[in-house]
């Protein structure tokens, strides 16, 4: 190719790379942090390399994307329509670009129209006027205090609830207060149990007039990242609901507790299926609560405590199976229940209190009819209680619930679920970085591959698992072997056809037990850390999603493959896996390669790099002595700078066989003086026949001690290394000797690390000054008799005894 032709090819590739933009988009924040349902809004998605955005993936219904635009490489905007019945509260979205999928981030949906905070409003005398029934989008800067003023009538409920830490953008701990015109605090809150580190203050107006809402950081801190959404209105704001759960598909009478106007009684219709994140929203003619009260859904009916039940003799009798519901209404209050159970039944006993945002710190006990404690627990689920209990005999039993510190109150609600032990399966993708979401999504370049590890968490069962690659994007296929029962991770390779449409979707990614006799199905779960901070990088706000984002993206200018090894890696052995890159003409960037899946007992370097312009690299892999023998599927995944972003591609699934060593070596100990020669004898025990000659390399000799490699065959029983030492070879016991033995099979090396030995190097004894010895008549050496066998080599013990005898004679001058 001529120089001008080469230049044109390189230029053409550079131009195509700029059209690719990036293959690794990142999303940092969605603004505004919340929207009103039943209206159209413009959301801005900010991060990195988002200019080629094509779709917004929402994890819940109720959102219609009308238009996506971008005026910046690191930002895109979406005009959306929010349905009138969209769920209130936290929602999740991420951006699908032509070249990748971003992280997922959260935003909120509210019922109230939004108004912007307007400075200056830091002085109580000059607050920002607002109406009741709005949401304020605001920000607290350093030492900032924001004041708002509303007008209310006597007897009118005033609620100020803030979303700050829950926005998932920054460690912002807010303080909220409601004050009267004389600046007296009528209600204030820092951390409300219902809202985690966020807060709610609520009152009933004692008279007509103005009331002031104060917002600040709890310790008067703040910065440009301290965003908040302040809901101010007359809507109901209970802190708990009782009972805190119910049976699916039923109508249930509930009581909302903690509202400033008192208890609110309502009837609710529960959904037909269970859900782990269901909540009830209190609603009346004045509005609906901005955030819900967590509510458990179960398949068995409720049992409610009946007072008095403060001791075993007054225990509330219930029909079992059921869930136990109650309120520790005051200090030193105890709740007892009485039920019957059958011998041999095994139950998971789980108390939900703090996880339902109750202030209760529960302790749960089970007693038999004779008053003997059979099981108990305090904090196995954070502050909540959990234990597994097996019924010892048919009969009557008692459940006792109390607060750990013997506190109590009208909203100290709890719910104890006693469920038969059931198998549970959850699948996910292990973290590739400590805090981020890198490679927690699947984006496959057209005509290429992308691979990941999939993890499985089995509870209360064992067995081989099978992944169900259903409902993938058009043109995408999945390659996954069954996961054996002894593994908790498995490699999965996704491949996109060359003509696959550039598109994506959220997939209900599942796995199942590979058994015709038992049905166990698990779903995908991915938890992302959104806010962390001191102490110790603690997790302050996380979000879990239940679907896997998968997309087909634009072509990449390279592919990689692992050259299929023709030999196994052996226990205590090593291997160089050859990784080859197939580059498009003009693409020369370095390619970083990883080897994520390691069979049990196998390790590898974290990364290797195919240098700029090169096409292959060897990836060193090692197996320890207990590596599990078997055949495994492995893969390599690579990244390269493609138009300013990391373009990811993987190899096809490749077989790697782990085998037992082909032989064993036993190295005998030996000793010599500095400057002398010695032999290290090796006994060979073959375990697998091998062709040709093996090469043994003795490793670990001290400085200035040398030997040569030895060759032997499968029929060799013993060989020796002739070791030469120098006068400067360090004296002492050198215990780090071992052998690298290379066997060649199918034209490829099988490298073993075998044996362990010791070389003792002694300093020569000092020479004594003596009179010249008398001439010694040396007897004539007789030639060896024909046919006589050579003398037998001394054993190690015999050699040591002979050496000791000679040294003793030399010391005594004999």
mmCIF file with all atom_site columns, C-alpha atoms in Angstrom, residues 392-549:
data_model
loop_
_atom_site.group_PDB
_atom_site.id
_atom_site.type_symbol
_atom_site.label_atom_id
_atom_site.label_alt_id
_atom_site.label_comp_id
_atom_site.label_asym_id
_atom_site.label_entity_id
_atom_site.label_seq_id
_atom_site.pdbx_PDB_ins_code
_atom_site.Cartn_x
_atom_site.Cartn_y
_atom_site.Cartn_z
_atom_site.occupancy
_atom_site.B_iso_or_equiv
_atom_site.pdbx_formal_charge
_atom_site.auth_seq_id
_atom_site.auth_comp_id
_atom_site.auth_asym_id
_atom_site.auth_atom_id
_atom_site.pdbx_PDB_model_num
ATOM 1   C CA . UNK A 1 392 ? -40.029 -30.087 68.168 1.00 0.00 ? 392 UNK A CA 1
ATOM 2   C CA . UNK A 1 393 ? -43.460 -31.645 68.810 1.00 0.00 ? 393 UNK A CA 1
ATOM 3   C CA . UNK A 1 394 ? -47.161 -31.219 68.137 1.00 0.00 ? 394 UNK A CA 1
ATOM 4   C CA . UNK A 1 395 ? -48.586 -28.729 70.561 1.00 0.00 ? 395 UNK A CA 1
ATOM 5   C CA . UNK A 1 396 ? -49.128 -25.197 71.712 1.00 0.00 ? 396 UNK A CA 1
ATOM 6   C CA . UNK A 1 397 ? -46.480 -22.489 71.402 1.00 0.00 ? 397 UNK A CA 1
ATOM 7   C CA . UNK A 1 398 ? -46.089 -18.824 72.297 1.00 0.00 ? 398 UNK A CA 1
ATOM 8   C CA . UNK A 1 399 ? -44.621 -15.863 70.409 1.00 0.00 ? 399 UNK A CA 1
ATOM 9   C CA . UNK A 1 400 ? -43.370 -12.891 72.453 1.00 0.00 ? 400 UNK A CA 1
ATOM 10  C CA . UNK A 1 401 ? -42.431 -9.490  70.984 1.00 0.00 ? 401 UNK A CA 1
ATOM 11  C CA . UNK A 1 402 ? -40.906 -6.535  72.799 1.00 0.00 ? 402 UNK A CA 1
ATOM 12  C CA . UNK A 1 403 ? -38.678 -3.513  72.176 1.00 0.00 ? 403 UNK A CA 1
ATOM 13  C CA . UNK A 1 404 ? -34.979 -4.026  72.835 1.00 0.00 ? 404 UNK A CA 1
ATOM 14  C CA . UNK A 1 405 ? -34.792 -0.975  75.146 1.00 0.00 ? 405 UNK A CA 1
ATOM 15  C CA . UNK A 1 406 ? -38.340 -1.495  76.436 1.00 0.00 ? 406 UNK A CA 1
ATOM 16  C CA . UNK A 1 407 ? -39.508 1.658   74.671 1.00 0.00 ? 407 UNK A CA 1
ATOM 17  C CA . UNK A 1 408 ? -42.902 2.043   73.040 1.00 0.00 ? 408 UNK A CA 1
ATOM 18  C CA . UNK A 1 409 ? -45.277 4.444   71.361 1.00 0.00 ? 409 UNK A CA 1
ATOM 19  C CA . UNK A 1 410 ? -48.432 4.655   69.248 1.00 0.00 ? 410 UNK A CA 1
ATOM 20  C CA . UNK A 1 411 ? -46.514 3.984   66.003 1.00 0.00 ? 411 UNK A CA 1
ATOM 21  C CA . UNK A 1 412 ? -44.216 1.183   67.290 1.00 0.00 ? 412 UNK A CA 1
ATOM 22  C CA . UNK A 1 413 ? -45.765 -1.205  64.787 1.00 0.00 ? 413 UNK A CA 1
ATOM 23  C CA . UNK A 1 414 ? -44.403 -4.663  63.980 1.00 0.00 ? 414 UNK A CA 1
ATOM 24  C CA . UNK A 1 415 ? -45.270 -7.637  61.822 1.00 0.00 ? 415 UNK A CA 1
ATOM 25  C CA . UNK A 1 416 ? -43.917 -11.163 62.401 1.00 0.00 ? 416 UNK A CA 1
ATOM 26  C CA . UNK A 1 417 ? -44.055 -13.478 59.401 1.00 0.00 ? 417 UNK A CA 1
ATOM 27  C CA . UNK A 1 418 ? -43.615 -17.173 60.167 1.00 0.00 ? 418 UNK A CA 1
ATOM 28  C CA . UNK A 1 419 ? -43.236 -18.811 56.781 1.00 0.00 ? 419 UNK A CA 1
ATOM 29  C CA . UNK A 1 420 ? -42.292 -22.386 55.853 1.00 0.00 ? 420 UNK A CA 1
ATOM 30  C CA . UNK A 1 421 ? -38.700 -22.569 54.652 1.00 0.00 ? 421 UNK A CA 1
ATOM 31  C CA . UNK A 1 422 ? -38.720 -22.115 50.876 1.00 0.00 ? 422 UNK A CA 1
ATOM 32  C CA . UNK A 1 423 ? -35.973 -22.253 48.246 1.00 0.00 ? 423 UNK A CA 1
ATOM 33  C CA . UNK A 1 424 ? -34.909 -18.868 46.951 1.00 0.00 ? 424 UNK A CA 1
ATOM 34  C CA . UNK A 1 425 ? -32.730 -17.955 43.993 1.00 0.00 ? 425 UNK A CA 1
ATOM 35  C CA . UNK A 1 426 ? -31.365 -14.561 42.977 1.00 0.00 ? 426 UNK A CA 1
ATOM 36  C CA . UNK A 1 427 ? -29.123 -13.802 40.000 1.00 0.00 ? 427 UNK A CA 1
ATOM 37  C CA . UNK A 1 428 ? -26.993 -10.754 39.370 1.00 0.00 ? 428 UNK A CA 1
ATOM 38  C CA . UNK A 1 429 ? -23.754 -9.416  37.936 1.00 0.00 ? 429 UNK A CA 1
ATOM 39  C CA . UNK A 1 430 ? -20.780 -9.087  40.307 1.00 0.00 ? 430 UNK A CA 1
ATOM 40  C CA . UNK A 1 431 ? -19.290 -5.629  40.741 1.00 0.00 ? 431 UNK A CA 1
ATOM 41  C CA . UNK A 1 432 ? -16.335 -4.781  38.536 1.00 0.00 ? 432 UNK A CA 1
ATOM 42  C CA . UNK A 1 433 ? -15.633 -1.592  40.520 1.00 0.00 ? 433 UNK A CA 1
ATOM 43  C CA . UNK A 1 434 ? -16.190 -0.930  44.198 1.00 0.00 ? 434 UNK A CA 1
ATOM 44  C CA . UNK A 1 435 ? -18.756 1.848   43.912 1.00 0.00 ? 435 UNK A CA 1
ATOM 45  C CA . UNK A 1 436 ? -19.693 2.295   40.251 1.00 0.00 ? 436 UNK A CA 1
ATOM 46  C CA . UNK A 1 437 ? -21.975 0.535   37.787 1.00 0.00 ? 437 UNK A CA 1
ATOM 47  C CA . UNK A 1 438 ? -19.392 -0.242  35.102 1.00 0.00 ? 438 UNK A CA 1
ATOM 48  C CA . UNK A 1 439 ? -20.359 -3.319  33.058 1.00 0.00 ? 439 UNK A CA 1
ATOM 49  C CA . UNK A 1 440 ? -23.557 -3.869  35.010 1.00 0.00 ? 440 UNK A CA 1
ATOM 50  C CA . UNK A 1 441 ? -25.344 -3.633  31.672 1.00 0.00 ? 441 UNK A CA 1
ATOM 51  C CA . UNK A 1 442 ? -25.010 -5.674  28.493 1.00 0.00 ? 442 UNK A CA 1
ATOM 52  C CA . UNK A 1 443 ? -24.241 -3.839  25.260 1.00 0.00 ? 443 UNK A CA 1
ATOM 53  C CA . UNK A 1 444 ? -23.135 -5.929  22.305 1.00 0.00 ? 444 UNK A CA 1
ATOM 54  C CA . UNK A 1 445 ? -21.613 -4.376  19.214 1.00 0.00 ? 445 UNK A CA 1
ATOM 55  C CA . UNK A 1 446 ? -23.050 -5.535  15.908 1.00 0.00 ? 446 UNK A CA 1
ATOM 56  C CA . UNK A 1 447 ? -21.194 -8.575  14.612 1.00 0.00 ? 447 UNK A CA 1
ATOM 57  C CA . UNK A 1 448 ? -19.341 -8.860  17.905 1.00 0.00 ? 448 UNK A CA 1
ATOM 58  C CA . UNK A 1 449 ? -19.632 -10.258 21.416 1.00 0.00 ? 449 UNK A CA 1
ATOM 59  C CA . UNK A 1 450 ? -19.931 -9.018  24.990 1.00 0.00 ? 450 UNK A CA 1
ATOM 60  C CA . UNK A 1 451 ? -19.451 -11.219 28.039 1.00 0.00 ? 451 UNK A CA 1
ATOM 61  C CA . UNK A 1 452 ? -20.102 -10.978 31.737 1.00 0.00 ? 452 UNK A CA 1
ATOM 62  C CA . UNK A 1 453 ? -20.085 -13.023 34.879 1.00 0.00 ? 453 UNK A CA 1
ATOM 63  C CA . UNK A 1 454 ? -23.500 -13.909 36.242 1.00 0.00 ? 454 UNK A CA 1
ATOM 64  C CA . UNK A 1 455 ? -23.738 -14.679 39.940 1.00 0.00 ? 455 UNK A CA 1
ATOM 65  C CA . UNK A 1 456 ? -26.315 -16.881 41.633 1.00 0.00 ? 456 UNK A CA 1
ATOM 66  C CA . UNK A 1 457 ? -27.335 -16.902 45.261 1.00 0.00 ? 457 UNK A CA 1
ATOM 67  C CA . UNK A 1 458 ? -29.007 -20.152 46.287 1.00 0.00 ? 458 UNK A CA 1
ATOM 68  C CA . UNK A 1 459 ? -30.894 -20.297 49.579 1.00 0.00 ? 459 UNK A CA 1
ATOM 69  C CA . UNK A 1 460 ? -32.340 -23.484 51.064 1.00 0.00 ? 460 UNK A CA 1
ATOM 70  C CA . UNK A 1 461 ? -31.507 -25.649 48.063 1.00 0.00 ? 461 UNK A CA 1
ATOM 71  C CA . UNK A 1 462 ? -28.633 -26.869 45.912 1.00 0.00 ? 462 UNK A CA 1
ATOM 72  C CA . UNK A 1 463 ? -28.201 -28.092 42.394 1.00 0.00 ? 463 UNK A CA 1
ATOM 73  C CA . UNK A 1 464 ? -27.194 -27.138 38.892 1.00 0.00 ? 464 UNK A CA 1
ATOM 74  C CA . UNK A 1 465 ? -28.691 -23.975 37.411 1.00 0.00 ? 465 UNK A CA 1
ATOM 75  C CA . UNK A 1 466 ? -29.679 -23.031 33.885 1.00 0.00 ? 466 UNK A CA 1
ATOM 76  C CA . UNK A 1 467 ? -29.994 -19.462 32.599 1.00 0.00 ? 467 UNK A CA 1
ATOM 77  C CA . UNK A 1 468 ? -33.062 -18.651 30.520 1.00 0.00 ? 468 UNK A CA 1
ATOM 78  C CA . UNK A 1 469 ? -32.036 -16.322 27.711 1.00 0.00 ? 469 UNK A CA 1
ATOM 79  C CA . UNK A 1 470 ? -35.584 -15.304 26.864 1.00 0.00 ? 470 UNK A CA 1
ATOM 80  C CA . UNK A 1 471 ? -36.877 -12.082 25.336 1.00 0.00 ? 471 UNK A CA 1
ATOM 81  C CA . UNK A 1 472 ? -33.475 -10.774 24.297 1.00 0.00 ? 472 UNK A CA 1
ATOM 82  C CA . UNK A 1 473 ? -33.239 -7.894  21.802 1.00 0.00 ? 473 UNK A CA 1
ATOM 83  C CA . UNK A 1 474 ? -33.612 -8.923  18.162 1.00 0.00 ? 474 UNK A CA 1
ATOM 84  C CA . UNK A 1 475 ? -30.438 -10.426 16.728 1.00 0.00 ? 475 UNK A CA 1
ATOM 85  C CA . UNK A 1 476 ? -28.881 -11.240 20.104 1.00 0.00 ? 476 UNK A CA 1
ATOM 86  C CA . UNK A 1 477 ? -28.080 -14.778 21.219 1.00 0.00 ? 477 UNK A CA 1
ATOM 87  C CA . UNK A 1 478 ? -26.771 -15.972 24.570 1.00 0.00 ? 478 UNK A CA 1
ATOM 88  C CA . UNK A 1 479 ? -24.129 -18.664 25.179 1.00 0.00 ? 479 UNK A CA 1
ATOM 89  C CA . UNK A 1 480 ? -24.187 -20.072 28.702 1.00 0.00 ? 480 UNK A CA 1
ATOM 90  C CA . UNK A 1 481 ? -23.309 -23.482 30.094 1.00 0.00 ? 481 UNK A CA 1
ATOM 91  C CA . UNK A 1 482 ? -25.234 -24.797 33.118 1.00 0.00 ? 482 UNK A CA 1
ATOM 92  C CA . UNK A 1 483 ? -23.839 -23.599 36.451 1.00 0.00 ? 483 UNK A CA 1
ATOM 93  C CA . UNK A 1 484 ? -22.713 -26.586 38.579 1.00 0.00 ? 484 UNK A CA 1
ATOM 94  C CA . UNK A 1 485 ? -23.897 -26.740 42.157 1.00 0.00 ? 485 UNK A CA 1
ATOM 95  C CA . UNK A 1 486 ? -20.394 -25.995 43.469 1.00 0.00 ? 486 UNK A CA 1
ATOM 96  C CA . UNK A 1 487 ? -20.161 -22.681 41.599 1.00 0.00 ? 487 UNK A CA 1
ATOM 97  C CA . UNK A 1 488 ? -21.757 -19.335 42.412 1.00 0.00 ? 488 UNK A CA 1
ATOM 98  C CA . UNK A 1 489 ? -20.670 -17.526 39.243 1.00 0.00 ? 489 UNK A CA 1
ATOM 99  C CA . UNK A 1 490 ? -20.679 -18.481 35.593 1.00 0.00 ? 490 UNK A CA 1
ATOM 100 C CA . UNK A 1 491 ? -19.490 -16.886 32.345 1.00 0.00 ? 491 UNK A CA 1
ATOM 101 C CA . UNK A 1 492 ? -22.133 -15.767 29.860 1.00 0.00 ? 492 UNK A CA 1
ATOM 102 C CA . UNK A 1 493 ? -21.386 -14.537 26.349 1.00 0.00 ? 493 UNK A CA 1
ATOM 103 C CA . UNK A 1 494 ? -23.851 -12.480 24.314 1.00 0.00 ? 494 UNK A CA 1
ATOM 104 C CA . UNK A 1 495 ? -23.440 -12.278 20.542 1.00 0.00 ? 495 UNK A CA 1
ATOM 105 C CA . UNK A 1 496 ? -25.091 -9.864  18.106 1.00 0.00 ? 496 UNK A CA 1
ATOM 106 C CA . UNK A 1 497 ? -25.632 -10.597 14.442 1.00 0.00 ? 497 UNK A CA 1
ATOM 107 C CA . UNK A 1 498 ? -24.002 -8.254  11.950 1.00 0.00 ? 498 UNK A CA 1
ATOM 108 C CA . UNK A 1 499 ? -27.439 -6.980  10.904 1.00 0.00 ? 499 UNK A CA 1
ATOM 109 C CA . UNK A 1 500 ? -28.991 -6.841  14.378 1.00 0.00 ? 500 UNK A CA 1
ATOM 110 C CA . UNK A 1 501 ? -31.077 -3.672  14.874 1.00 0.00 ? 501 UNK A CA 1
ATOM 111 C CA . UNK A 1 502 ? -29.480 -1.028  17.086 1.00 0.00 ? 502 UNK A CA 1
ATOM 112 C CA . UNK A 1 503 ? -31.972 -1.184  19.947 1.00 0.00 ? 503 UNK A CA 1
ATOM 113 C CA . UNK A 1 504 ? -32.307 -2.277  23.546 1.00 0.00 ? 504 UNK A CA 1
ATOM 114 C CA . UNK A 1 505 ? -34.691 -3.283  26.302 1.00 0.00 ? 505 UNK A CA 1
ATOM 115 C CA . UNK A 1 506 ? -35.001 -4.159  29.961 1.00 0.00 ? 506 UNK A CA 1
ATOM 116 C CA . UNK A 1 507 ? -35.049 -7.932  30.272 1.00 0.00 ? 507 UNK A CA 1
ATOM 117 C CA . UNK A 1 508 ? -36.538 -10.070 33.032 1.00 0.00 ? 508 UNK A CA 1
ATOM 118 C CA . UNK A 1 509 ? -33.373 -12.148 33.262 1.00 0.00 ? 509 UNK A CA 1
ATOM 119 C CA . UNK A 1 510 ? -33.987 -15.440 35.063 1.00 0.00 ? 510 UNK A CA 1
ATOM 120 C CA . UNK A 1 511 ? -32.330 -18.684 36.095 1.00 0.00 ? 511 UNK A CA 1
ATOM 121 C CA . UNK A 1 512 ? -33.894 -21.956 37.161 1.00 0.00 ? 512 UNK A CA 1
ATOM 122 C CA . UNK A 1 513 ? -32.964 -25.170 38.893 1.00 0.00 ? 513 UNK A CA 1
ATOM 123 C CA . UNK A 1 514 ? -32.020 -27.806 36.337 1.00 0.00 ? 514 UNK A CA 1
ATOM 124 C CA . UNK A 1 515 ? -34.398 -30.448 37.655 1.00 0.00 ? 515 UNK A CA 1
ATOM 125 C CA . UNK A 1 516 ? -37.657 -31.890 36.311 1.00 0.00 ? 516 UNK A CA 1
ATOM 126 C CA . UNK A 1 517 ? -38.834 -32.698 39.845 1.00 0.00 ? 517 UNK A CA 1
ATOM 127 C CA . UNK A 1 518 ? -38.558 -29.297 41.498 1.00 0.00 ? 518 UNK A CA 1
ATOM 128 C CA . UNK A 1 519 ? -39.327 -25.801 40.264 1.00 0.00 ? 519 UNK A CA 1
ATOM 129 C CA . UNK A 1 520 ? -37.077 -23.027 41.532 1.00 0.00 ? 520 UNK A CA 1
ATOM 130 C CA . UNK A 1 521 ? -36.874 -19.826 39.491 1.00 0.00 ? 521 UNK A CA 1
ATOM 131 C CA . UNK A 1 522 ? -34.788 -16.778 40.346 1.00 0.00 ? 522 UNK A CA 1
ATOM 132 C CA . UNK A 1 523 ? -34.871 -13.270 38.932 1.00 0.00 ? 523 UNK A CA 1
ATOM 133 C CA . UNK A 1 524 ? -32.251 -10.629 38.297 1.00 0.00 ? 524 UNK A CA 1
ATOM 134 C CA . UNK A 1 525 ? -31.378 -8.118  41.010 1.00 0.00 ? 525 UNK A CA 1
ATOM 135 C CA . UNK A 1 526 ? -28.839 -5.306  40.863 1.00 0.00 ? 526 UNK A CA 1
ATOM 136 C CA . UNK A 1 527 ? -28.193 -2.957  43.761 1.00 0.00 ? 527 UNK A CA 1
ATOM 137 C CA . UNK A 1 528 ? -26.368 0.314   43.076 1.00 0.00 ? 528 UNK A CA 1
ATOM 138 C CA . UNK A 1 529 ? -24.769 2.530   45.700 1.00 0.00 ? 529 UNK A CA 1
ATOM 139 C CA . UNK A 1 530 ? -25.938 6.083   45.054 1.00 0.00 ? 530 UNK A CA 1
ATOM 140 C CA . UNK A 1 531 ? -24.793 7.961   48.178 1.00 0.00 ? 531 UNK A CA 1
ATOM 141 C CA . UNK A 1 532 ? -21.892 7.059   50.430 1.00 0.00 ? 532 UNK A CA 1
ATOM 142 C CA . UNK A 1 533 ? -19.884 8.881   53.063 1.00 0.00 ? 533 UNK A CA 1
ATOM 143 C CA . UNK A 1 534 ? -18.216 8.773   56.431 1.00 0.00 ? 534 UNK A CA 1
ATOM 144 C CA . UNK A 1 535 ? -17.675 6.821   58.531 1.00 0.00 ? 535 UNK A CA 1
ATOM 145 C CA . UNK A 1 536 ? -15.839 4.238   56.440 1.00 0.00 ? 536 UNK A CA 1
ATOM 146 C CA . UNK A 1 537 ? -17.580 5.038   53.154 1.00 0.00 ? 537 UNK A CA 1
ATOM 147 C CA . UNK A 1 538 ? -20.890 3.884   54.646 1.00 0.00 ? 538 UNK A CA 1
ATOM 148 C CA . UNK A 1 539 ? -23.829 3.254   52.350 1.00 0.00 ? 539 UNK A CA 1
ATOM 149 C CA . UNK A 1 540 ? -26.465 5.932   52.858 1.00 0.00 ? 540 UNK A CA 1
ATOM 150 C CA . UNK A 1 541 ? -28.692 5.424   49.848 1.00 0.00 ? 541 UNK A CA 1
ATOM 151 C CA . UNK A 1 542 ? -28.923 2.551   47.395 1.00 0.00 ? 542 UNK A CA 1
ATOM 152 C CA . UNK A 1 543 ? -31.348 1.463   44.727 1.00 0.00 ? 543 UNK A CA 1
ATOM 153 C CA . UNK A 1 544 ? -32.159 -2.028  43.500 1.00 0.00 ? 544 UNK A CA 1
ATOM 154 C CA . UNK A 1 545 ? -33.542 -2.838  40.051 1.00 0.00 ? 545 UNK A CA 1
ATOM 155 C CA . UNK A 1 546 ? -35.069 -6.138  38.949 1.00 0.00 ? 546 UNK A CA 1
ATOM 156 C CA . UNK A 1 547 ? -34.284 -6.171  35.225 1.00 0.00 ? 547 UNK A CA 1
ATOM 157 C CA . UNK A 1 548 ? -31.152 -6.297  33.095 1.00 0.00 ? 548 UNK A CA 1
ATOM 158 C CA . UNK A 1 549 ? -30.528 -3.644  30.453 1.00 0.00 ? 549 UNK A CA 1
#
